[in-house]
mmCIF file of C-alpha atoms in Angstrom:
data_model
loop_
_atom_site.group_PDB
_atom_site.id
_atom_site.type_symbol
_atom_site.label_atom_id
_atom_site.label_comp_id
_atom_site.label_asym_id
_atom_site.label_seq_id
_atom_site.Cartn_x
_atom_site.Cartn_y
_atom_site.Cartn_z
ATOM 1 C CA MET A 1 44.322 101.965 80.882
ATOM 2 C CA ASP A 2 46.714 100.675 83.650
ATOM 3 C CA LEU A 3 44.765 99.685 86.975
ATOM 4 C CA GLU A 4 48.076 99.447 89.046
ATOM 5 C CA PHE A 5 47.723 101.946 91.868
ATOM 6 C CA LYS A 6 49.001 100.085 95.074
ATOM 7 C CA HIS A 7 52.528 101.260 94.511
ATOM 8 C CA LEU A 8 51.252 104.825 95.003
ATOM 9 C CA LEU A 9 49.954 104.277 98.446
ATOM 10 C CA PRO A 10 52.320 105.121 101.317
ATOM 11 C CA GLU A 11 54.067 102.125 102.511
ATOM 12 C CA ASP A 12 54.503 103.451 106.047
ATOM 13 C CA PHE A 13 50.763 103.799 106.721
ATOM 14 C CA ALA A 14 49.156 101.168 108.873
ATOM 15 C CA PRO A 15 46.938 98.569 107.005
ATOM 16 C CA ASN A 16 43.935 99.792 109.308
ATOM 17 C CA SER A 17 44.471 103.277 108.185
ATOM 18 C CA ARG A 18 41.074 104.675 107.490
ATOM 19 C CA VAL A 19 40.110 105.267 103.850
ATOM 20 C CA TRP A 20 37.460 107.559 101.980
ATOM 21 C CA VAL A 21 36.774 106.990 98.354
ATOM 22 C CA TYR A 22 34.975 109.681 96.374
ATOM 23 C CA GLN A 23 33.871 108.685 92.980
ATOM 24 C CA CYS A 24 33.621 111.726 90.501
ATOM 25 C CA SER A 25 30.415 112.147 88.284
ATOM 26 C CA ARG A 26 32.912 112.267 85.379
ATOM 27 C CA GLN A 27 36.498 111.924 84.554
ATOM 28 C CA LEU A 28 38.389 115.116 85.155
ATOM 29 C CA GLY A 29 40.391 116.554 82.307
ATOM 30 C CA MET A 30 44.260 116.630 82.497
ATOM 31 C CA SER A 31 44.232 120.293 83.305
ATOM 32 C CA GLU A 32 41.405 119.850 86.092
ATOM 33 C CA ALA A 33 43.585 117.014 87.527
ATOM 34 C CA LEU A 34 46.670 119.442 87.566
ATOM 35 C CA GLN A 35 44.619 122.062 89.276
ATOM 36 C CA LEU A 36 43.344 119.684 91.865
ATOM 37 C CA GLU A 37 46.733 118.337 92.839
ATOM 38 C CA PRO A 38 48.070 121.257 94.758
ATOM 39 C CA LEU A 39 44.582 121.839 96.531
ATOM 40 C CA LEU A 40 44.748 118.260 97.666
ATOM 41 C CA GLU A 41 48.331 118.605 98.724
ATOM 42 C CA GLU A 42 47.388 121.806 100.663
ATOM 43 C CA PHE A 43 44.405 120.014 102.401
ATOM 44 C CA ILE A 44 46.552 117.094 103.322
ATOM 45 C CA GLU A 45 49.178 119.275 104.894
ATOM 46 C CA GLN A 46 46.778 121.146 106.923
ATOM 47 C CA TRP A 47 44.363 118.473 107.941
ATOM 48 C CA GLN A 48 44.021 118.390 111.804
ATOM 49 C CA ALA A 49 42.162 116.390 114.371
ATOM 50 C CA HIS A 50 41.623 118.016 117.697
ATOM 51 C CA GLY A 51 44.582 120.502 117.013
ATOM 52 C CA ALA A 52 46.905 117.728 116.022
ATOM 53 C CA SER A 53 48.133 117.041 112.416
ATOM 54 C CA VAL A 54 46.463 114.078 110.667
ATOM 55 C CA LYS A 55 49.091 111.629 109.035
ATOM 56 C CA ALA A 56 47.255 111.750 105.746
ATOM 57 C CA TYR A 57 47.504 110.953 102.037
ATOM 58 C CA GLY A 58 45.404 111.792 99.178
ATOM 59 C CA ASN A 59 45.397 111.130 95.448
ATOM 60 C CA LEU A 60 43.144 111.305 92.355
ATOM 61 C CA PHE A 61 43.051 107.848 90.778
ATOM 62 C CA PHE A 62 42.158 107.197 87.169
ATOM 63 C CA GLY A 63 41.081 110.912 86.873
ATOM 64 C CA GLN A 64 37.802 110.024 88.687
ATOM 65 C CA PHE A 65 38.388 108.674 92.249
ATOM 66 C CA LEU A 66 39.498 111.002 94.898
ATOM 67 C CA VAL A 67 41.003 108.796 97.763
ATOM 68 C CA LEU A 68 41.851 110.151 101.228
ATOM 69 C CA VAL A 69 43.701 108.011 103.648
ATOM 70 C CA ALA A 70 44.459 108.854 107.437
ATOM 71 C CA ASP A 71 46.723 106.771 109.634
ATOM 72 C CA GLU A 72 45.313 107.094 112.922
ATOM 73 C CA THR A 73 47.983 105.047 114.468
ATOM 74 C CA ALA A 74 50.236 108.128 114.162
ATOM 75 C CA GLY A 75 48.207 109.776 116.969
ATOM 76 C CA ALA A 76 45.427 111.951 115.522
ATOM 77 C CA ALA A 77 42.066 110.174 115.394
ATOM 78 C CA VAL A 78 39.739 111.460 112.635
ATOM 79 C CA SER A 79 36.299 112.139 113.640
ATOM 80 C CA GLY A 80 33.613 114.991 114.037
ATOM 81 C CA CYS A 81 35.228 118.254 112.998
ATOM 82 C CA SER A 82 38.231 116.628 111.111
ATOM 83 C CA THR A 83 35.737 114.565 109.155
ATOM 84 C CA ASP A 84 33.535 117.571 108.533
ATOM 85 C CA SER A 85 36.545 119.430 107.275
ATOM 86 C CA SER A 86 37.406 116.767 104.776
ATOM 87 C CA VAL A 87 33.783 116.703 103.429
ATOM 88 C CA ARG A 88 34.041 120.534 103.165
ATOM 89 C CA PHE A 89 37.146 120.240 101.153
ATOM 90 C CA VAL A 90 35.537 117.606 98.868
ATOM 91 C CA LYS A 91 32.394 119.969 98.543
ATOM 92 C CA SER A 92 34.633 122.854 97.538
ATOM 93 C CA LEU A 93 36.196 120.625 94.817
ATOM 94 C CA GLU A 94 32.737 119.857 93.570
ATOM 95 C CA ALA A 95 31.894 123.452 93.369
ATOM 96 C CA ARG A 96 35.236 124.332 91.572
ATOM 97 C CA PHE A 97 35.179 121.719 89.019
ATOM 98 C CA ASN A 98 31.422 121.499 88.579
ATOM 99 C CA VAL A 99 31.132 117.650 89.480
ATOM 100 C CA ASN A 100 29.474 115.552 92.073
ATOM 101 C CA PHE A 101 31.664 113.435 94.523
ATOM 102 C CA PHE A 102 28.753 112.246 96.661
ATOM 103 C CA ASP A 103 26.339 110.314 94.380
ATOM 104 C CA ARG A 104 26.411 106.888 95.907
ATOM 105 C CA THR A 105 23.723 105.762 93.375
ATOM 106 C CA MET A 106 26.301 105.713 90.595
ATOM 107 C CA LEU A 107 28.475 102.628 90.240
ATOM 108 C CA ALA A 108 31.807 102.370 88.422
ATOM 109 C CA PHE A 109 33.087 99.382 86.309
ATOM 110 C CA TYR A 110 36.159 98.890 84.209
ATOM 111 C CA ARG A 111 34.933 97.890 80.814
ATOM 112 C CA LYS A 112 36.716 98.136 77.299
ATOM 113 C CA GLU A 113 39.826 99.573 78.969
ATOM 114 C CA LYS A 114 38.127 102.512 80.567
ATOM 115 C CA VAL A 115 35.909 103.415 83.586
ATOM 116 C CA GLU A 116 32.368 103.335 82.909
ATOM 117 C CA ARG A 117 29.550 104.590 85.171
ATOM 118 C CA LEU A 118 26.105 103.116 85.594
ATOM 119 C CA PRO A 119 23.279 104.085 87.879
ATOM 120 C CA LEU A 120 22.369 101.606 90.518
ATOM 121 C CA GLY A 121 18.784 101.514 89.151
ATOM 122 C CA GLN A 122 20.035 100.180 85.890
ATOM 123 C CA LEU A 123 22.152 97.463 87.413
ATOM 124 C CA GLN A 124 19.926 94.441 86.785
ATOM 125 C CA TYR A 125 19.315 95.580 83.294
ATOM 126 C CA ALA A 126 23.007 95.923 82.588
ATOM 127 C CA PHE A 127 23.719 92.493 83.922
ATOM 128 C CA ASP A 128 20.691 90.735 82.165
ATOM 129 C CA ASN A 129 21.893 92.370 78.871
ATOM 130 C CA ASN A 130 25.566 91.614 79.148
ATOM 131 C CA PHE A 131 26.869 95.153 79.737
ATOM 132 C CA ILE A 132 28.399 93.697 82.876
ATOM 133 C CA ASP A 133 28.889 90.135 84.149
ATOM 134 C CA ALA A 134 30.027 88.384 86.991
ATOM 135 C CA ASP A 135 33.816 88.891 86.177
ATOM 136 C CA THR A 136 33.421 92.553 85.158
ATOM 137 C CA LEU A 137 35.769 94.588 87.387
ATOM 138 C CA PHE A 138 33.890 96.895 89.880
ATOM 139 C CA PHE A 139 35.090 99.770 91.871
ATOM 140 C CA ASN A 140 33.875 98.864 95.336
ATOM 141 C CA ASN A 141 34.059 102.392 96.778
ATOM 142 C CA VAL A 142 32.889 101.231 100.343
ATOM 143 C CA VAL A 143 36.271 100.059 101.307
ATOM 144 C CA LEU A 144 37.144 101.286 104.749
ATOM 145 C CA THR A 145 40.765 100.641 105.220
ATOM 146 C CA LYS A 146 44.152 100.922 103.335
ATOM 147 C CA LYS A 147 44.079 97.097 103.384
ATOM 148 C CA GLY A 148 40.716 97.009 102.068
ATOM 149 C CA LEU A 149 41.717 99.562 99.332
ATOM 150 C CA GLU A 150 44.647 97.394 98.327
ATOM 151 C CA GLU A 151 42.603 94.157 98.447
ATOM 152 C CA SER A 152 38.963 94.937 97.714
ATOM 153 C CA TRP A 153 38.533 98.050 95.835
ATOM 154 C CA ILE A 154 38.847 96.992 92.231
ATOM 155 C CA ILE A 155 37.325 93.386 92.197
ATOM 156 C CA PRO A 156 35.082 91.209 90.058
ATOM 157 C CA VAL A 157 31.279 91.813 90.454
ATOM 158 C CA LYS A 158 31.083 88.161 91.801
ATOM 159 C CA ASN A 159 33.331 89.075 94.668
ATOM 160 C CA SER A 160 31.457 92.315 95.565
ATOM 161 C CA TRP A 161 28.316 93.134 97.550
ATOM 162 C CA LEU A 162 26.709 93.374 94.017
ATOM 163 C CA ALA A 163 26.714 89.472 93.789
ATOM 164 C CA LYS A 164 23.947 89.237 96.249
ATOM 165 C CA ARG A 165 21.764 91.860 94.624
ATOM 166 C CA LEU A 166 22.419 90.210 91.169
ATOM 167 C CA ARG A 167 21.860 86.678 92.600
ATOM 168 C CA ILE A 168 25.208 85.615 91.335
ATOM 169 C CA VAL A 169 26.153 82.170 92.831
ATOM 170 C CA ALA A 170 29.801 81.767 93.449
#
């Protein structure tokens, strides 16, 4: 599995463009991903904030991570109703594909050439039993900006917020 994704991000979006990463409860199949694509494109084209179009980008990465990006330097600031509309859109995808995009207690790691999910409650056990280690790549879905997505989304556990929780000394 190729983890390269940066070349897919729009170059003309500001580094401080806002980012939302929604991790799917399972990898979507190819037919599901192909069904999702036009729905995502339609949402991005119609996304508005205070009556103005949002300069937006969306993509499904690795069949599991729905990423929305909004460049607020283009004029429309995303807040309130526009944020609610994006959440409604993601909720509609959940219903359509029978998945969960809002379970923040499920973590994702890159192991053995694939994305593997692990409940937060099993993190210490997984670390203690070498399922993951300090160098295992972690999908840090709490990134907030395009720059953060590019630099801090897929990082070793030792460089993430998990390091403190696991008491990894850098």
